[in-house]
Structures are given as C-alpha cells and as structure tokens.
Amino acid sequence: MTAADPPTRDPETGAETFTSTQPATGDVVGTHAVHGEADVAAAVARARTAAAEWEGLGFDGRGRALAAWRKLIARRASDLAEVVHAETGKPRADAWLEVLLTLDHLAWATRHAPKVLGRQRVSPGMLMANHAATIEYLPLGVVGVIGPWNYPVFTPMGSIAYALAAGNAVVFKPSEHTPGVGEWLGQSAAEAMELPGLLEVVTGFGPTGSALVASGVDKLAFTGSAATGRKVMAAAAATLTPVVMECGGKDAVIVDVDADLDAAADATVWGAMANAGQTCTGVERVYAHADVYDELVEKVVAIAKDVRPGIDPEADIGPMTMPSQLDVVRRHVADAVARGGRALLGGVDAVDDRYAQPTVLVDVPEDSSAVTEETFGPTVTIARVDSIDEAVERANATGYGLGATVFSKANGDEIARRLRTGMVSVNSVISFAAIPALPFGGVGESGFGRIHGPDGLREMTRPQAVARQRMRAPVALTSFRRTKATDAMVRRIVRRLHGG
Ligand code: NAD
C-alpha cells in the first residue's frame, strides 16, 4: 500500500501501516505506522516532559545541542538527500541544496535566538518612570508542526528549527508522501541532542494531522494547501490553539522595460520548473512589458526546452511526487488552450501518468484556471502588459499573496512595495527563502504568521512583559488613595502632553 492507497492493518496486532514509494517507479521506499489519537497524545506527553528540561538548558545549553544536531545532519547529508530523492523523486543535487539551506537556517536560528528572544529593557516612559520595563520571549512549550512533501526537509524545518531554538519541544507530522524524511529528522535529533521527546515524529494521513491539531499543543505550525489550512484552523478554534499558516501561492514575475532579459528568462524558467514546479513560491505567471515581451518569451522557451524530466542522474527535474497533481496540471493547461491560449512548449500532451514536461503558455485569458489557481507543475503563463501599473494590478489580482519577483534595473524596490505579497525577490528569484534573517510567509490565501528570521523565532514564543516598580511614585495614580490634587494634575498633563 502506498501513500495514495488505504493503510494496511495487521490482523494480529491491529496496527495500521502504510508505505512511501518512489514516485517515478512506484517502488516501495519504506513502511510506516499510521499513528492514531492515542499515539499522538503519547507523543505530545513525551514532548511536554522534554520541553521542561529543554527550556531549563537555557540558550547556551540548547545552542550546544542544536549545533551537535546540525553537525550530524551535515555529516550524513548524503543519507538524508537519498531519502528525499527516494520519496519525492527530485534530483539528488536539489535534495543536497535543500539540506544546505536547512542547515543555514538551523545555524541562524541557533545563533540569533539569545539576542532576539532574551530579556530586553525598554523605556517605561515618563508617566511610569519609577518602573523598570522588560520584555522577554519565552517558549510556548510544545509546538505541533504539520508539513508538506515538496521540500520535506527545508519547509518543516523552517518551523522545527526556529521552535527548538526558541526553547520548545516539537511534535512533527510529516506528509504521508515523505514519512521517511520525517523519521530521519526525528532519529537524528534524538541521537545528536540526547533528549528523548524533544522532536517527536508521528506519521500517517490527514486524521493523524487532525489528532495533532486537537492534542492540546501550545501552537500549531501548518504548511500545506489553503484547503487543508482552513480545516486545520477550524479545528484549532475549538481549543483556541494558535496557528501559523504557510499555504500555497500563485507567484508572479514582473519584467520591466529595462530588465536584464537573459537573467529574467533564466530566473523564470528555474523559478517555474525547478522541483518540477512543485514549489510554494514557484513562478506560475509572468507579466512582461510589451517592449520586451517578444524577446523574453523567445529566451524563456529556448531555456525551458532543455529542461528534462527523469529519474536518471542527468535529469533536471523529477517526476510529479503526488500523482493526483498531474490531473491538476493537465486540467489547467487544457483550460488555457481551450480558451485561446497557445502552448509554445509542452501542452496538454506533455503530461503523462508520472511526468509533466515543461510547458510555456501565452495568450491565456486572465480568468483561466492556469492563471487563477495554484498549478504546482513545470508550467508558466507569460502575458504582455502595456505598463508596469498593469503588471502590478494583474499580479495582485489573486487571493494568494506569498512571493513575487521583479526584474527592473531602475525601479525594482518601488515595484516590489506595490505587490501584495509577503516576500519579493528583485533581479533574482526565490532568493528571500535562502536568507535566514528574512521572515517567510504570505497574506490572504497564502496564510499568515511567519517562519524564518526574528519574526519566525518570536512566532514560536509568548512575549512576556514585566513592569517592575523600582521606587514609590511621588504621586499615586493607580490607587484608591489618589487625591483630588492628583486628578487635577492628570487633567493638566493630558493638556500639556497631548495638546488638548
Ligand atoms: P496538503 O494540504 O494536502 O497536506 C499538508 C499536510 O497536512 C500533510 O501532512 C497532510 O497529511 C496534513 N493534513 C491533511 N488533512 C489534514 C487535516 N484535516 N488536519 C491536519 N492535517 C491534515 O498539502 P501538500 O499537498 O502536502 O503540500 C502542497 C501544498 O503546500 C501546496 O499548496 C504548497 O503551495 C504548499 N506549501 C506551502 C509552503 C509555504 O511555506 N507557504 C511551503 C511548501 C508547500
């Protein structure tokens, strides 16, 4: 049985299992437990015990443990890349890149946690000058992390690494398509950090995820589709469990008249087709100024035609990891073509039952599903616009708002500010994800809350504000012993300070 099939039940023990498979061949990669409510509750209980000890280690102790884990992952990077390759089908070189970026984030989160989260003094202000005021970002306890399959290391580690660095224990539910990657992370964490329960991994399908949402974790970091995100949020509402939502996108590239067109074409093709297009911040749409449109289209097609899917070591992209996604890609391309769009490369026939060939679409109506819905395949639409105002308007005409790319020599920052997204790359593509100091996340259908950067660390904490009285105030404001003279003084201060 594979992740796409129902689980198998052992007739003697009653235990349910499922297998993960290599998407190009269907070969079984591993067999994993389907964890139910009781297993999830036990994992959360173990994590809660670990959380108390982990918090007690302080930043220094945690920093040493996380450094040991980072080194162990680096030493065994080829093992991890192999599991990623086996379960997703992506090229090994891409899996290595994913591991490298993950380690960079883990190092950043570890190194910056003390400064970002540690106790800081703030000014108490004139009225409360007799107080010392401090803010400190304390761990929440246990953070639940639910992850997708497309970047099975990098994406969940955006939550896991930052949650651990902030002093929490974690219960992680990897995608049913990549359970082996999840278990690899759990086992390596246990070996390197020697604190049982610190990173618990529960495997299974949607119901295992639902059990984690309902388990009483202190926060739930979800990465996946907006449709599942809605269910997770609705379920979390029952227990007022706070959530971070990292959902899908429909990211656009805007190409201005002064853009470096070779760079823009290269970035468009890589952004749209790397990982077979299965990237939340992948390029799905391009809006190119009419003056450069023809040249850009020609360059994009010339690069994209050499992008070759396969499972052999020389392949540029792998198969589609999730077979059902092939239907989505086929449907979007068919809709675009049926409604007047033209496939300059690829097309409906370019999608078989394992692979999607690179597809470049032009003249696609803006209300086609190829433009409005997340395709998550190696396809891209390119549209001609008469002005950058029009490009911005069309780029923003989506419920999603994750990332975007701008190619412009003179006006990159200015165009970036006008885009309703959480992240923008200027004259490069998806580069924000590789800069650990930058927060990652979106707006609208793409979700809310942030992973990565200082915001990602704080997301996994509860800010605690402390006001400590250092000396008695000359006049008591917050007491029933307040006098008429004090009340008169308050009225005078209001007018003097605020111009009343
Ligand atoms: P998905 O929504 O199908 O599944 C995500 C996870 O949720 C899986 O682990 C799944 O088992 C679990 N799940 C399913 N039903 C659940 C339920 N009712 N309660 C709790 N958990 C449940 O998404 P996917 O196909 O694994 O991932 C692809 C999607 O993820 C795309 O939309 C992509 O854009 C998005 N994504 C977003 C980011 C980001 O950071 N914004 C990163 C990577 C992927």
Coordinates of C-alpha atoms and ligand atoms in Angstrom, one line a residue:
M1 CA 0.0 0.0 0.0
T2 CA 1.3 3.4 -0.8
A3 CA 0.5 6.9 0.5
A4 CA -2.1 7.0 -2.2
D5 CA -3.8 3.8 -1.1
P6 CA -5.6 2.9 2.2
P7 CA -3.4 1.7 5.0
T8 CA -2.9 -2.0 5.9
R9 CA -4.0 -3.4 9.2
D10 CA -2.0 -6.2 10.9
P11 CA -4.6 -8.9 11.7
E12 CA -2.8 -9.9 14.9
T13 CA -1.7 -6.6 16.5
G14 CA -4.3 -4.4 14.8
A15 CA -1.6 -1.9 14.0
E16 CA -2.0 0.1 10.8
T17 CA 0.9 0.8 8.4
F18 CA 1.4 2.5 5.0
T19 CA 4.3 2.6 2.6
S20 CA 6.0 5.5 1.0
T21 CA 7.1 5.0 -2.6
Q22 CA 9.5 6.3 -5.2
P23 CA 7.1 8.3 -7.5
A24 CA 9.0 7.6 -10.7
T25 CA 8.9 3.8 -10.3
G26 CA 6.3 3.0 -7.7
D27 CA 9.0 1.1 -5.8
V28 CA 8.4 0.9 -2.0
V29 CA 10.8 3.1 -0.1
G30 CA 9.6 2.3 3.5
T31 CA 6.8 1.2 5.7
H32 CA 5.5 3.5 8.5
A33 CA 2.9 3.4 11.2
V34 CA -0.4 5.1 10.9
H35 CA -0.5 6.9 14.2
G36 CA -3.9 7.4 15.8
E37 CA -5.2 9.7 18.5
A38 CA -3.6 7.7 21.4
D39 CA -0.2 7.6 19.7
V40 CA -0.3 11.4 19.1
A41 CA -1.4 12.1 22.7
A42 CA 1.5 9.9 24.0
A43 CA 4.0 11.8 21.7
V44 CA 2.7 15.1 22.9
A45 CA 3.0 14.0 26.5
R46 CA 6.7 12.9 25.9
A47 CA 7.4 16.2 24.2
R48 CA 5.9 18.1 27.2
T49 CA 8.3 16.3 29.6
A50 CA 11.2 17.1 27.3
A51 CA 10.1 20.7 26.9
A52 CA 10.6 21.4 30.6
E53 CA 14.1 20.1 30.5
W54 CA 14.9 21.8 27.2
E55 CA 13.7 25.2 28.5
G56 CA 15.9 24.7 31.6
L57 CA 19.0 24.3 29.5
G58 CA 18.9 28.0 28.5
F59 CA 20.2 29.4 25.3
D60 CA 23.7 28.1 25.8
G61 CA 22.8 24.5 26.5
R62 CA 20.3 24.5 23.7
G63 CA 22.8 26.1 21.4
R64 CA 25.3 23.3 22.0
A65 CA 22.7 20.6 21.4
L66 CA 21.4 22.2 18.2
A67 CA 25.0 22.6 16.9
A68 CA 25.6 18.9 17.5
W69 CA 22.4 18.1 15.5
R70 CA 23.5 20.4 12.7
K71 CA 26.9 18.8 12.5
L72 CA 25.3 15.3 12.5
I73 CA 22.9 16.3 9.7
A74 CA 25.9 17.8 7.7
R75 CA 27.9 14.6 8.2
R76 CA 25.1 12.4 7.0
A77 CA 23.8 14.8 4.4
S78 CA 24.1 12.3 1.6
D79 CA 21.9 9.8 3.6
L80 CA 19.3 12.5 4.0
A81 CA 19.5 13.6 0.4
E82 CA 19.0 10.0 -0.6
V83 CA 15.8 9.6 1.4
V84 CA 14.5 12.9 0.0
H85 CA 15.4 11.8 -3.6
A86 CA 13.7 8.4 -3.0
E87 CA 10.5 9.7 -1.6
T88 CA 10.0 12.8 -3.8
G89 CA 11.8 11.8 -7.0
K90 CA 13.6 15.1 -7.1
P91 CA 17.2 15.1 -8.3
R92 CA 19.8 14.3 -5.7
A93 CA 21.5 17.7 -6.3
D94 CA 18.3 19.5 -5.5
A95 CA 18.0 17.4 -2.3
W96 CA 21.5 18.5 -1.3
L97 CA 20.6 22.1 -1.9
E98 CA 17.6 21.7 0.3
V99 CA 19.8 20.3 3.0
L100 CA 22.3 23.1 2.7
L101 CA 19.6 25.8 3.0
T102 CA 18.1 24.0 6.0
L103 CA 21.5 23.9 7.8
D104 CA 22.0 27.6 7.2
H105 CA 18.6 28.3 8.8
L106 CA 19.3 26.0 11.7
A107 CA 22.6 27.8 12.3
W108 CA 21.0 31.2 12.1
A109 CA 18.1 30.4 14.4
T110 CA 20.5 28.9 17.0
R111 CA 22.9 31.8 16.9
H112 CA 20.3 34.6 16.9
A113 CA 17.8 33.2 19.5
P114 CA 19.5 34.7 22.5
K115 CA 19.6 38.3 21.1
V116 CA 16.1 38.2 19.5
L117 CA 14.3 36.4 22.4
G118 CA 16.4 37.2 25.5
R119 CA 15.2 39.7 28.1
Q120 CA 15.5 43.3 26.9
R121 CA 14.9 46.6 28.8
V122 CA 12.5 49.1 27.3
S123 CA 11.8 52.7 28.3
P124 CA 8.9 52.8 30.9
G125 CA 8.0 56.3 29.6
M126 CA 7.6 59.5 31.6
L127 CA 4.4 58.6 33.5
M128 CA 5.9 55.3 34.7
A129 CA 9.5 56.5 35.2
N130 CA 9.6 54.8 38.6
H131 CA 9.4 51.4 36.9
A132 CA 11.9 49.2 35.1
A133 CA 10.2 47.6 32.0
T134 CA 11.4 44.4 30.3
I135 CA 10.3 42.2 27.5
E136 CA 11.3 38.6 27.1
Y137 CA 10.1 36.0 24.6
L138 CA 9.5 32.7 26.4
P139 CA 8.9 29.2 25.0
L140 CA 5.4 28.1 24.4
G141 CA 6.0 24.5 25.5
V142 CA 5.1 22.1 22.7
V143 CA 4.7 23.2 19.1
G144 CA 3.0 20.9 16.6
V145 CA 4.3 21.0 13.1
I146 CA 2.4 19.6 10.1
G147 CA 4.4 19.5 6.9
P148 CA 4.1 19.1 3.1
W149 CA 6.1 16.8 0.8
N150 CA 7.5 19.2 -1.8
Y151 CA 10.5 20.4 0.3
P152 CA 10.2 17.8 3.1
V153 CA 13.3 19.0 4.9
F154 CA 13.5 22.7 4.3
T155 CA 9.9 23.5 4.7
P156 CA 9.1 21.9 8.0
M157 CA 12.5 22.8 9.4
G158 CA 11.5 26.4 8.9
S159 CA 9.2 25.8 11.8
I160 CA 11.0 23.0 13.7
A161 CA 14.5 24.7 13.9
Y162 CA 13.0 28.0 15.0
A163 CA 10.7 26.4 17.5
L164 CA 13.5 24.4 19.1
A165 CA 15.9 27.4 19.1
A166 CA 13.2 29.3 20.9
G167 CA 13.1 26.6 23.6
N168 CA 10.1 24.5 22.6
A169 CA 9.8 20.7 22.1
V170 CA 8.2 19.7 18.8
V171 CA 5.8 17.0 17.6
F172 CA 6.1 16.8 13.8
K173 CA 3.7 15.1 11.4
P174 CA 5.4 14.9 8.0
S175 CA 3.4 14.4 4.8
E176 CA 2.2 10.9 4.1
H177 CA 4.3 11.1 0.9
T178 CA 7.5 11.8 2.8
P179 CA 7.3 10.0 6.2
G180 CA 10.8 8.6 5.8
V181 CA 12.3 12.1 5.7
G182 CA 10.3 13.0 8.9
E183 CA 11.6 9.9 10.7
W184 CA 15.1 10.6 9.6
L185 CA 14.9 14.0 11.2
G186 CA 13.4 12.7 14.4
Q187 CA 16.0 9.9 14.7
S188 CA 19.0 12.2 14.0
A189 CA 17.7 14.8 16.5
A190 CA 17.3 12.1 19.2
E191 CA 20.9 10.8 18.5
A192 CA 22.5 14.2 18.5
M193 CA 20.6 16.0 21.2
E194 CA 20.0 13.1 23.6
L195 CA 16.8 14.4 25.0
P196 CA 14.0 11.9 24.3
G197 CA 10.8 13.5 23.3
L198 CA 12.4 16.7 22.1
L199 CA 11.5 16.1 18.4
E200 CA 8.7 13.5 18.3
V201 CA 7.6 12.3 14.9
V202 CA 4.1 10.9 14.2
T203 CA 3.3 9.5 10.8
G204 CA 0.1 9.0 8.9
F205 CA -2.6 10.8 6.8
G206 CA -5.0 13.6 7.5
P207 CA -6.5 12.1 10.6
T208 CA -3.1 11.9 12.2
G209 CA -2.7 15.6 11.5
S210 CA -6.2 16.3 12.9
A211 CA -5.3 14.4 16.1
L212 CA -2.2 16.6 16.4
V213 CA -4.3 19.8 16.0
A214 CA -6.7 18.6 18.7
S215 CA -4.0 17.3 21.0
G216 CA -3.5 20.4 23.2
V217 CA -0.2 21.6 21.7
D218 CA 0.6 25.2 22.5
K219 CA 0.9 26.2 18.9
L220 CA 0.4 24.6 15.5
A221 CA 2.6 25.5 12.6
F222 CA 0.9 24.2 9.4
T223 CA 2.4 24.1 5.9
G224 CA 0.3 22.8 3.1
S225 CA -2.6 23.8 0.9
A226 CA -5.1 26.5 1.7
A227 CA -7.9 24.0 1.6
T228 CA -6.3 21.9 4.4
G229 CA -5.3 25.0 6.2
R230 CA -8.9 26.0 6.5
K231 CA -9.7 22.7 8.1
V232 CA -6.8 22.9 10.5
M233 CA -7.7 26.4 11.5
A234 CA -11.4 25.5 12.1
A235 CA -10.3 22.5 14.3
A236 CA -7.8 24.6 16.2
A237 CA -10.5 27.1 17.0
A238 CA -12.1 24.5 19.3
T239 CA -9.2 24.7 21.7
L240 CA -8.1 28.3 20.8
T241 CA -4.8 26.7 19.7
P242 CA -2.9 29.5 17.9
V243 CA -1.8 28.6 14.3
V244 CA 0.8 29.7 11.7
M245 CA -0.5 29.1 8.2
E246 CA 2.0 28.6 5.4
C247 CA -0.2 27.8 2.4
G248 CA 0.1 27.9 -1.4
G249 CA 0.8 30.7 -3.9
K250 CA 0.4 31.9 -7.4
D251 CA 3.6 33.9 -7.6
A252 CA 4.2 36.3 -10.5
V253 CA 7.3 37.7 -12.2
I254 CA 7.1 41.3 -13.4
V255 CA 9.6 42.2 -16.2
D256 CA 10.2 45.9 -16.7
V257 CA 11.5 47.6 -19.9
D258 CA 15.0 48.0 -18.5
A259 CA 15.3 44.4 -17.2
D260 CA 18.2 42.1 -17.9
L261 CA 16.2 39.8 -20.1
D262 CA 18.7 36.9 -20.0
A263 CA 18.6 36.9 -16.3
A264 CA 14.8 37.3 -16.2
A265 CA 14.4 34.4 -18.6
D266 CA 16.8 32.2 -16.6
A267 CA 15.1 33.0 -13.3
T268 CA 11.6 32.5 -14.8
V269 CA 12.5 29.0 -16.1
W270 CA 14.2 28.0 -12.9
G271 CA 11.5 29.5 -10.7
A272 CA 8.7 27.8 -12.6
M273 CA 10.3 24.5 -13.3
A274 CA 12.8 23.6 -10.6
N275 CA 11.4 20.7 -8.4
A276 CA 9.0 20.1 -11.3
G277 CA 7.2 23.3 -10.4
Q278 CA 6.2 21.9 -7.0
T279 CA 7.3 25.0 -5.1
C280 CA 5.0 27.1 -3.0
T281 CA 6.9 30.2 -4.1
G282 CA 7.4 28.8 -7.6
V283 CA 6.9 31.1 -10.6
E284 CA 3.5 30.5 -12.1
R285 CA 2.8 33.7 -14.0
V286 CA 4.9 36.3 -15.9
Y287 CA 3.8 39.9 -16.8
A288 CA 6.2 41.3 -19.3
H289 CA 6.2 44.9 -20.6
A290 CA 5.1 45.0 -24.3
D291 CA 8.5 46.4 -25.3
V292 CA 10.4 43.4 -24.1
Y293 CA 7.7 40.7 -24.3
D294 CA 8.7 39.0 -27.5
E295 CA 12.4 38.8 -26.7
L296 CA 11.6 37.5 -23.2
V297 CA 9.2 34.8 -24.5
E298 CA 11.8 33.6 -27.0
K299 CA 14.5 33.4 -24.3
V300 CA 12.2 31.6 -21.9
V301 CA 11.3 29.0 -24.5
A302 CA 14.9 28.5 -25.5
I303 CA 16.0 27.7 -22.0
A304 CA 12.9 25.7 -21.0
K305 CA 13.1 23.3 -23.9
D306 CA 16.3 21.9 -22.5
V307 CA 14.8 21.2 -19.1
R308 CA 14.5 17.4 -19.0
P309 CA 12.4 15.5 -16.5
G310 CA 13.6 12.0 -15.5
I311 CA 14.9 9.9 -12.6
D312 CA 18.4 9.3 -14.1
P313 CA 21.3 11.3 -12.6
E314 CA 21.4 13.7 -15.5
A315 CA 17.7 14.7 -15.3
D316 CA 17.0 18.4 -14.5
I317 CA 13.7 17.7 -12.7
G318 CA 12.0 14.6 -11.3
P319 CA 8.5 13.2 -11.7
M320 CA 5.5 14.7 -10.0
T321 CA 5.6 13.5 -6.5
M322 CA 1.9 13.3 -6.0
P323 CA 0.1 11.5 -8.8
S324 CA -3.1 13.5 -8.4
Q325 CA -1.2 16.7 -9.1
L326 CA -0.8 15.5 -12.7
D327 CA -4.6 15.9 -13.2
V328 CA -4.4 19.4 -11.9
V329 CA -1.6 20.4 -14.3
R330 CA -3.4 18.7 -17.2
R331 CA -6.7 20.5 -16.3
H332 CA -5.0 23.9 -16.1
V333 CA -3.1 23.5 -19.4
A334 CA -6.3 22.2 -21.1
D335 CA -8.3 25.1 -19.9
A336 CA -5.7 27.6 -21.0
V337 CA -5.5 26.1 -24.5
A338 CA -9.3 25.6 -24.9
R339 CA -9.8 29.3 -24.2
G340 CA -7.4 30.7 -26.8
G341 CA -4.0 30.2 -25.0
R342 CA -1.1 28.8 -27.0
A343 CA 1.5 26.3 -25.7
L344 CA 4.8 27.4 -27.2
L345 CA 6.4 24.5 -25.5
G346 CA 4.8 21.4 -24.0
G347 CA 1.0 21.4 -23.8
V348 CA -1.8 19.0 -22.8
D349 CA 0.0 16.0 -24.3
A350 CA 3.1 16.9 -22.2
V351 CA 1.6 15.4 -19.1
D352 CA 1.7 11.6 -18.7
D353 CA 1.0 9.5 -15.7
R354 CA 4.3 10.2 -13.9
Y355 CA 5.9 13.3 -15.5
A356 CA 5.0 16.7 -16.7
Q357 CA 7.2 18.2 -19.4
P358 CA 8.0 21.9 -19.3
T359 CA 5.1 23.9 -20.7
V360 CA 5.2 27.6 -21.7
L361 CA 1.8 29.2 -22.3
V362 CA 1.0 32.6 -23.9
D363 CA -2.3 34.5 -24.7
V364 CA -4.0 32.8 -21.8
P365 CA -7.1 34.7 -20.5
E366 CA -6.7 36.0 -17.0
D367 CA -9.7 34.1 -15.7
S368 CA -8.4 30.7 -16.9
S369 CA -7.6 28.3 -14.0
A370 CA -4.0 28.3 -15.3
V371 CA -3.8 31.9 -14.1
T372 CA -6.1 31.9 -11.1
E373 CA -5.3 28.6 -9.3
E374 CA -2.1 27.1 -8.0
T375 CA -0.9 24.7 -10.7
F376 CA 2.1 23.3 -8.9
G377 CA 3.7 21.9 -12.1
P378 CA 6.5 22.9 -14.5
T379 CA 4.3 25.3 -16.4
V380 CA 4.3 29.1 -16.7
T381 CA 2.0 31.6 -18.4
I382 CA 3.5 34.7 -19.9
A383 CA 1.3 37.8 -20.6
R384 CA 2.0 41.1 -22.4
V385 CA 1.2 44.2 -20.4
D386 CA 1.3 47.8 -21.6
S387 CA 2.6 49.3 -18.4
I388 CA 4.1 48.3 -15.1
D389 CA 0.9 49.6 -13.4
E390 CA -1.0 47.0 -15.4
A391 CA 1.6 44.3 -14.4
V392 CA 1.2 45.2 -10.7
E393 CA -2.6 45.2 -11.0
R394 CA -2.7 41.8 -12.6
A395 CA 0.0 40.3 -10.3
N396 CA -2.1 41.4 -7.3
A397 CA -5.4 40.2 -8.8
T398 CA -5.3 36.9 -6.9
G399 CA -6.4 35.7 -3.5
Y400 CA -2.9 34.4 -2.9
G401 CA -0.1 36.6 -1.7
L402 CA 3.0 34.6 -1.0
G403 CA 6.1 35.7 -3.0
A404 CA 6.8 37.6 -6.2
T405 CA 9.8 38.5 -8.5
V406 CA 10.6 41.8 -10.1
F407 CA 13.1 42.3 -12.9
S408 CA 13.9 46.0 -13.3
K409 CA 17.2 47.9 -13.1
A410 CA 15.8 51.2 -12.0
N411 CA 12.6 50.6 -10.2
G412 CA 12.8 47.2 -8.5
D413 CA 12.2 48.3 -4.9
E414 CA 9.4 50.7 -5.9
I415 CA 7.6 48.0 -7.8
A416 CA 8.2 45.5 -5.0
R417 CA 6.4 47.7 -2.5
R418 CA 3.3 47.8 -4.6
L419 CA 2.9 44.0 -4.6
R420 CA 0.5 42.5 -2.1
T421 CA 2.8 39.6 -1.0
G422 CA 4.9 38.6 2.0
M423 CA 8.1 38.4 0.0
V424 CA 9.7 39.8 -3.1
S425 CA 12.9 39.0 -5.0
V426 CA 14.3 41.8 -7.1
N427 CA 16.5 40.7 -10.1
S428 CA 16.7 37.1 -8.8
V429 CA 14.1 34.5 -7.9
I430 CA 13.0 32.9 -4.6
S431 CA 16.2 34.3 -3.0
F432 CA 14.3 35.5 0.1
A433 CA 13.9 31.9 1.2
A434 CA 17.6 31.4 1.4
I435 CA 18.3 34.4 3.6
P436 CA 17.6 33.3 7.1
A437 CA 17.3 36.8 8.5
L438 CA 14.2 37.4 6.3
P439 CA 10.8 36.4 7.5
F440 CA 8.9 34.0 5.2
G441 CA 5.2 33.9 4.8
G442 CA 2.2 35.3 3.0
V443 CA -1.1 37.1 3.1
G444 CA -4.6 36.1 2.1
E445 CA -5.0 32.5 0.8
S446 CA -1.2 32.1 1.3
G447 CA -1.7 32.2 5.0
F448 CA -0.4 34.3 7.9
G449 CA 2.3 34.3 10.6
R450 CA 6.0 34.0 9.8
I451 CA 8.7 31.4 9.8
H452 CA 12.4 32.3 9.4
G453 CA 14.2 35.4 10.8
P454 CA 13.5 37.2 14.0
D455 CA 9.7 37.1 13.3
G456 CA 10.0 33.3 12.9
L457 CA 11.7 32.9 16.3
R458 CA 9.2 35.2 18.0
E459 CA 6.3 33.3 16.4
M460 CA 7.2 30.3 18.5
T461 CA 7.1 32.2 21.8
R462 CA 4.9 34.1 24.1
P463 CA 6.1 37.6 24.7
Q464 CA 6.1 38.3 28.4
A465 CA 6.0 42.0 29.5
V466 CA 7.3 42.7 33.0
A467 CA 6.9 46.1 34.7
R468 CA 8.8 46.2 38.0
Q469 CA 8.4 49.1 40.4
R470 CA 11.8 50.4 41.4
M471 CA 10.6 53.2 43.8
R472 CA 7.4 54.6 45.0
A473 CA 5.9 57.1 42.7
P474 CA 5.7 60.7 44.1
V475 CA 2.1 60.7 43.2
A476 CA -0.1 57.6 43.3
L477 CA -2.0 57.2 40.0
T478 CA -3.2 53.6 40.3
S479 CA -4.6 53.6 43.9
F480 CA -7.9 54.4 45.5
R481 CA -5.8 56.8 47.7
R482 CA -5.5 59.1 44.7
T483 CA -6.3 62.6 45.7
K484 CA -8.3 65.4 44.1
A485 CA -5.0 67.3 43.6
T486 CA -3.7 64.3 41.6
D487 CA -6.8 64.2 39.5
A488 CA -6.3 67.9 38.7
M489 CA -2.7 67.2 37.8
V490 CA -3.8 64.3 35.4
R491 CA -6.0 66.8 33.6
R492 CA -3.2 69.3 33.3
I493 CA -0.8 66.6 32.0
V494 CA -3.3 65.5 29.3
R495 CA -3.5 69.0 28.0
R496 CA 0.2 69.7 28.3
L497 CA 1.5 66.5 26.7
H498 CA -1.2 65.9 24.1
G499 CA -2.3 69.4 23.2
G500 CA -5.9 69.1 24.5
Ligands
NAD1 P1 -1.8 19.2 2.0 O1 -2.6 20.4 2.4 O2 -2.5 18.2 1.2 O3 -1.2 18.5 3.2 C1 -0.3 19.1 4.1 C2 -0.2 18.3 5.4 O4 -1.5 18.4 6.1 C3 0.1 16.8 5.2 O5 1.0 16.4 6.2 C4 -1.3 16.2 5.4 O6 -1.2 14.8 5.9 C5 -1.9 17.1 6.5 N1 -3.3 17.0 6.6 C6 -4.2 16.7 5.7 N2 -5.5 16.8 6.2 C7 -5.4 17.3 7.4 C8 -6.3 17.7 8.4 N3 -7.6 17.6 8.2 N4 -5.8 18.1 9.6 C9 -4.5 18.2 9.8 N5 -3.6 17.9 8.9 C10 -4.0 17.4 7.7 O7 -0.6 19.9 1.2 P2 0.6 19.1 0.4 O8 0.0 18.6 -0.9 O9 1.3 18.2 1.3 O10 1.6 20.3 0.1 C11 1.4 21.1 -1.0 C12 0.9 22.5 -0.6 O11 1.7 23.1 0.3 C13 0.9 23.5 -1.8 O12 -0.3 24.2 -1.8 C14 2.1 24.3 -1.5 O13 2.0 25.6 -2.1 C15 2.0 24.4 0.0 N6 3.3 24.8 0.6 C16 3.4 26.0 1.2 C17 4.7 26.4 1.7 C18 4.8 27.7 2.4 O14 5.8 27.8 3.1 N7 3.9 28.7 2.3 C19 5.8 25.5 1.6 C20 5.6 24.3 0.9 C21 4.4 24.0 0.4

